[in-house]
PDB file of C-alpha atoms in Angstrom:
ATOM      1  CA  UNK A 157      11.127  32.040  18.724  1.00 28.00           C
ATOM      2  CA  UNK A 158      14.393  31.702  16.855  1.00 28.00           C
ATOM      3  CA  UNK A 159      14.455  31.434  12.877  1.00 32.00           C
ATOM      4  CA  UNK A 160      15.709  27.988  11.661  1.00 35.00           C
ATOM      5  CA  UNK A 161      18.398  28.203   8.831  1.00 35.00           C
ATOM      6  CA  UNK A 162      16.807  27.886   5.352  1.00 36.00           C
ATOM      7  CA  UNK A 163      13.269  28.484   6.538  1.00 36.00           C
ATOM      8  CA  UNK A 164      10.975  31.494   5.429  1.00 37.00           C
ATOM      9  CA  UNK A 165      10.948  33.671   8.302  1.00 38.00           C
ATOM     10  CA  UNK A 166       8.527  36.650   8.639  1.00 38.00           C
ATOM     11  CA  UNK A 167       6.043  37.573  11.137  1.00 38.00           C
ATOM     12  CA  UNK A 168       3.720  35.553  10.090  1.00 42.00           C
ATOM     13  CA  UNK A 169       5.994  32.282  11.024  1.00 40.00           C
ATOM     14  CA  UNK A 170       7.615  31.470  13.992  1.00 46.00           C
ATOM     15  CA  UNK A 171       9.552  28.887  14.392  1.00 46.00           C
ATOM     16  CA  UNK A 172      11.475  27.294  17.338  1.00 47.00           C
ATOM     17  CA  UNK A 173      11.240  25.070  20.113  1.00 43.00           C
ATOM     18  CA  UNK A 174       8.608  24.840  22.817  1.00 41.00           C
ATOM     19  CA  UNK A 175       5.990  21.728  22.857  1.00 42.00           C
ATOM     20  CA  UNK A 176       6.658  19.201  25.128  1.00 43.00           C
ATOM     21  CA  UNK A 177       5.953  15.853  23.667  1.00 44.00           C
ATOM     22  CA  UNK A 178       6.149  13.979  26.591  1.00 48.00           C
ATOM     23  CA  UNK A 179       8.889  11.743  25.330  1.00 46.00           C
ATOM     24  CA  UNK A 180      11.785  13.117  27.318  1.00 47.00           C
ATOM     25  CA  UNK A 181      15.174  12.356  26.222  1.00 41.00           C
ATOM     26  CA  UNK A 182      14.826  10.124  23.553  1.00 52.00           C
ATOM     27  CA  UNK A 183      13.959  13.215  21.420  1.00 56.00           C
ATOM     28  CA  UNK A 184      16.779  13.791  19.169  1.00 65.00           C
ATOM     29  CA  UNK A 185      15.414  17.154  17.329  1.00 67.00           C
ATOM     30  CA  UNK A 186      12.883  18.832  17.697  1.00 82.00           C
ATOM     31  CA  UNK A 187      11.111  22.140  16.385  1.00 87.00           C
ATOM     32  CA  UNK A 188       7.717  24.210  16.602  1.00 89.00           C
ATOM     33  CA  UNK A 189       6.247  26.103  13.585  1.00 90.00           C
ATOM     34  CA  UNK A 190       3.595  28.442  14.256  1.00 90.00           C
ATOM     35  CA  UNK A 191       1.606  30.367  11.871  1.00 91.00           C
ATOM     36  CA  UNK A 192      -1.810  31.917  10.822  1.00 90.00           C
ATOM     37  CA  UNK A 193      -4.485  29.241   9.977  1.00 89.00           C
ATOM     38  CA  UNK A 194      -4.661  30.832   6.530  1.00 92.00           C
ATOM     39  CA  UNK A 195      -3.947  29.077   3.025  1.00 92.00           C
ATOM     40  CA  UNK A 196      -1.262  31.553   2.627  1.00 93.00           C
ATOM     41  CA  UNK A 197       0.737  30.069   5.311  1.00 93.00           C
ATOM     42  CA  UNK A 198       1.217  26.224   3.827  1.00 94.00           C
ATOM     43  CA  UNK A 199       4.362  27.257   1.592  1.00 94.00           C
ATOM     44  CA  UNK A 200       6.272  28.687   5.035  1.00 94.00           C
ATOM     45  CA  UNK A 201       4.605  25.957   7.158  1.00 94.00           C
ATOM     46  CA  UNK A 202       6.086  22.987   4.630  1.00 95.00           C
ATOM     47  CA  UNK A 203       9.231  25.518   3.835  1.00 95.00           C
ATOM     48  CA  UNK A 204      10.042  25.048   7.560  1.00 94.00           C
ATOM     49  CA  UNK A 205       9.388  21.373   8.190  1.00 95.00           C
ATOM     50  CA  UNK A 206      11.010  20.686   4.586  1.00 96.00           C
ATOM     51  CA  UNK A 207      14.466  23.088   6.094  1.00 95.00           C
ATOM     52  CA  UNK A 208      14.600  21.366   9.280  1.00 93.00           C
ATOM     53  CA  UNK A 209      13.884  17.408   8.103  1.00 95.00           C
ATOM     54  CA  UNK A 210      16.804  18.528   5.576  1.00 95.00           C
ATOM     55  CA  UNK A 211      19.217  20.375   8.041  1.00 93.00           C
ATOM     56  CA  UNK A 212      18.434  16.907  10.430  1.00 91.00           C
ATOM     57  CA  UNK A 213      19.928  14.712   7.304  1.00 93.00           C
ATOM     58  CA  UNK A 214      16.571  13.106   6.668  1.00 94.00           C
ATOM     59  CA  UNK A 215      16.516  10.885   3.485  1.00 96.00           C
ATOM     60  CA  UNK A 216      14.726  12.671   0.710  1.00 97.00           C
ATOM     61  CA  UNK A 217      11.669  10.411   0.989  1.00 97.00           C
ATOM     62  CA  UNK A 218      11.001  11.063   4.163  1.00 97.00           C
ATOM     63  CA  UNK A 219      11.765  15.098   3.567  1.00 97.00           C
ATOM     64  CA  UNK A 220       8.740  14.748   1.021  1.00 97.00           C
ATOM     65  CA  UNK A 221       6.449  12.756   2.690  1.00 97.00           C
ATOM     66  CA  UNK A 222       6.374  14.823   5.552  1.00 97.00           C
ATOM     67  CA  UNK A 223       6.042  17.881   3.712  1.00 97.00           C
ATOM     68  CA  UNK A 224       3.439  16.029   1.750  1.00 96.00           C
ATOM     69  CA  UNK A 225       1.811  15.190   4.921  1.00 96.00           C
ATOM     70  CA  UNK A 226       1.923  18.365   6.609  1.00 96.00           C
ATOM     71  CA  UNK A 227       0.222  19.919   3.993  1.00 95.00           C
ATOM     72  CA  UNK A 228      -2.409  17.807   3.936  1.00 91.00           C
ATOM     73  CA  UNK A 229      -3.241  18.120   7.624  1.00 92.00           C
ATOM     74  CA  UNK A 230      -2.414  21.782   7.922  1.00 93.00           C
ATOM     75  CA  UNK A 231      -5.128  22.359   5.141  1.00 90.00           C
ATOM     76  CA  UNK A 232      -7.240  20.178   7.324  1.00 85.00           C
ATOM     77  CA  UNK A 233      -7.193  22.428  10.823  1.00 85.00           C
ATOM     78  CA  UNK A 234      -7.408  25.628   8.543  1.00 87.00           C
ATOM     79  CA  UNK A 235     -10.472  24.520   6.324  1.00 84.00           C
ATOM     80  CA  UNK A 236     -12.396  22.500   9.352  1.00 80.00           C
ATOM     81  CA  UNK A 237     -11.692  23.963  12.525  1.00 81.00           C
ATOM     82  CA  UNK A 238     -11.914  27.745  14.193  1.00 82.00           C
ATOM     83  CA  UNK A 239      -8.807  28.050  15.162  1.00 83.00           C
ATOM     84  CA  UNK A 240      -6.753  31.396  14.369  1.00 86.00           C
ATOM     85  CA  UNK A 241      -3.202  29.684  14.451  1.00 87.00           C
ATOM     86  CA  UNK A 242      -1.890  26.152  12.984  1.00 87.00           C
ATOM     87  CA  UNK A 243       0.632  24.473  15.245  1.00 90.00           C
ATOM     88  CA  UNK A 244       3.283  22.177  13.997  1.00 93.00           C
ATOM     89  CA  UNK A 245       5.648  20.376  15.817  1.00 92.00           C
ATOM     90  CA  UNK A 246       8.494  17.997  14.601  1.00 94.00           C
ATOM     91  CA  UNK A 247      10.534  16.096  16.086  1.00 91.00           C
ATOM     92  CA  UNK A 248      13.163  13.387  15.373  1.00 91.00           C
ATOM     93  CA  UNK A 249      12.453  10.165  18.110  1.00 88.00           C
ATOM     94  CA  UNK A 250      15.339   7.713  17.573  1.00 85.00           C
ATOM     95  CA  UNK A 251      14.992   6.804  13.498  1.00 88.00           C
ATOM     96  CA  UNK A 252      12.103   7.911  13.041  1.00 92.00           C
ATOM     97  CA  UNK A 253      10.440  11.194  12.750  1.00 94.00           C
ATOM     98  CA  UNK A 254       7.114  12.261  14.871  1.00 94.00           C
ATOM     99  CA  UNK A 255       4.949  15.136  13.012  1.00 95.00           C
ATOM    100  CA  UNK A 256       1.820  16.819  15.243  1.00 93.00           C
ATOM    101  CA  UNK A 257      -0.930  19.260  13.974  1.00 92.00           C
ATOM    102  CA  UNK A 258      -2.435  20.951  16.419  1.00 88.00           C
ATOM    103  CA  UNK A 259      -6.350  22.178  16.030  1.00 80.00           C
ATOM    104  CA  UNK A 260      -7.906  19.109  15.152  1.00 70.00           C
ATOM    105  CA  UNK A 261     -10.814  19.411  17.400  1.00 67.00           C
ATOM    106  CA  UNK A 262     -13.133  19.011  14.589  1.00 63.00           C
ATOM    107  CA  UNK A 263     -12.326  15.398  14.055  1.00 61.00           C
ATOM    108  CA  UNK A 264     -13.838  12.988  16.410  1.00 60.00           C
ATOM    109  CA  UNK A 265     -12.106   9.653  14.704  1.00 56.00           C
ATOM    110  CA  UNK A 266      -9.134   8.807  12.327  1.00 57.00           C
ATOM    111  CA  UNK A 267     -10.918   7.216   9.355  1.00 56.00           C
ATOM    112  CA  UNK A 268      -8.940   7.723   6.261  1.00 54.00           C
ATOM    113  CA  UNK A 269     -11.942   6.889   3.090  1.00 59.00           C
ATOM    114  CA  UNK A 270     -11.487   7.400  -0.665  1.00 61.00           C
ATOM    115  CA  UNK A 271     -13.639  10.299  -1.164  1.00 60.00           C
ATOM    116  CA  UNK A 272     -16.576   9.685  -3.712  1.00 62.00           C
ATOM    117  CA  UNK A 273     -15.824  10.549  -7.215  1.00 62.00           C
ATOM    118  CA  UNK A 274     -16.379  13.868  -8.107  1.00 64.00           C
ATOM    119  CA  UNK A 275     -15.745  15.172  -4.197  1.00 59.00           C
ATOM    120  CA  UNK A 276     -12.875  17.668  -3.923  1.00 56.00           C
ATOM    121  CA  UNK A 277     -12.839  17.178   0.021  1.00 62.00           C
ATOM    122  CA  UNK A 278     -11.962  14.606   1.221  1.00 60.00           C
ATOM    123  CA  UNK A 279      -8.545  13.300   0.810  1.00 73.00           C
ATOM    124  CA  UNK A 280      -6.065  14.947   3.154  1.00 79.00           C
ATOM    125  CA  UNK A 281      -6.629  12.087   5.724  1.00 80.00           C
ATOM    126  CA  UNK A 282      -5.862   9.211   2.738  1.00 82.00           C
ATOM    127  CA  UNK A 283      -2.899  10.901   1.475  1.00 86.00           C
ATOM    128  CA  UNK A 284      -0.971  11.626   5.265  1.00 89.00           C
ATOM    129  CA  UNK A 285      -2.074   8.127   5.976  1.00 87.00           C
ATOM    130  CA  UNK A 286      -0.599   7.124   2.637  1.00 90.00           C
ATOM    131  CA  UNK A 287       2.657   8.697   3.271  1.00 94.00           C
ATOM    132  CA  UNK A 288       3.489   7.892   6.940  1.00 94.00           C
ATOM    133  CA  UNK A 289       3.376   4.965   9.095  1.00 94.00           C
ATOM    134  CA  UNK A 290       0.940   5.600  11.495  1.00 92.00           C
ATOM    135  CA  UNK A 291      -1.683   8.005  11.675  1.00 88.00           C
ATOM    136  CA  UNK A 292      -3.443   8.616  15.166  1.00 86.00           C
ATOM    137  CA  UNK A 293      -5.508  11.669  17.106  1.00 83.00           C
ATOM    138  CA  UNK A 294      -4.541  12.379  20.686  1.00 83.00           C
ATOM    139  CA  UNK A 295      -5.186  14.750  23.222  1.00 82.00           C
ATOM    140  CA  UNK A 296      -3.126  16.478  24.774  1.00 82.00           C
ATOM    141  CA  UNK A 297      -4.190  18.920  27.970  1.00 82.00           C
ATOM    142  CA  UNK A 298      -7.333  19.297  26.293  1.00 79.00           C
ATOM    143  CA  UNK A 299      -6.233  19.919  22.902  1.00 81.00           C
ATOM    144  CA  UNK A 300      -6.879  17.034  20.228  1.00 82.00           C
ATOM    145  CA  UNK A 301      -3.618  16.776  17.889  1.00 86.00           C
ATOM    146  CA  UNK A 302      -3.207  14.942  14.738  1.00 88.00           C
ATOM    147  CA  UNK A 303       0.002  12.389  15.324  1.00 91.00           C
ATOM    148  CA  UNK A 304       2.020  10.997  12.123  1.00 92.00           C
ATOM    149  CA  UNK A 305       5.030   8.470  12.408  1.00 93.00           C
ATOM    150  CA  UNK A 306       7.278   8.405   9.801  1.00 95.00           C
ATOM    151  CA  UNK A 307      10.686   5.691   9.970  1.00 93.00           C
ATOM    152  CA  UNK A 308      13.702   7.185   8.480  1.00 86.00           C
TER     153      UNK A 308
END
């Protein structure tokens, strides 16, 4: 994996390229984050996405609503699922921007829902949803990935 310019590097996040999105060429940019499914890796993990959105020339909506986003869903996969690593990748598809999570096996549908008062789960699915333009689970060689559009 090869550091990206302006992104925490360390051993406990790699970045670099890798995941094949299935898109071909139309992919304009692309990069892979990967990192310990531990709260102590969402600064590097949105550090990274936040570097390369920014080194790409994104607009700085779109550099916070991703980061935004990718927050949210990272916190998902490392508070619901098993998995020992979170998996981001990025890419830039013509205009707009494509953002997976990997380790979403633990959701079976995509219903964002205001959580009920009081709750203090329940609103990482609202707020991505909020922030991008489509929100969608697919799977992928067996995996199930959490799949954000964003135009810009």
């Amino acid at each position: 994996m090869v550091g990206l310019a302006g992104a925490p590097t360390g051993d406990a996040l790699r970045v670099g390229r890798g995941l094949d999105p299935g898109r071909g060429s139309a992919v304009i940019a692309q990069i892979v984050v990967r990192a310990a499914a531990a709260a102590t890796s969402l600064s590097p993990v949105r550090g990274a996405v936040r570097a390369h959105l920014l080194a790409a020339g994104a607009p700085a909506e779109v550099v916070a609503d991703l980061e935004l986003a990718v927050s949210e869903l990272a916190t998902n996969v490392i508070r619901h699922s098993s998995t020992d690593d979170i998996v981001v990748g990025l890419e830039q598809v013509g205009s707009s921007w494509v953002l997976d999570v990997h380790g979403a096996a633990s959701l079976d549908a995509i219903a964002p829902q205001i959580p009920r008062v009081g709750s203090v789960d329940g609103r990482g699915l609202v707020v991505a949803a909020a922030v991008t333009d489509h929100l969608e689970l697919i799977d992928v060689g067996g995996e199930r990935i959490v799949r954000c559009w964003r135009a810009g």
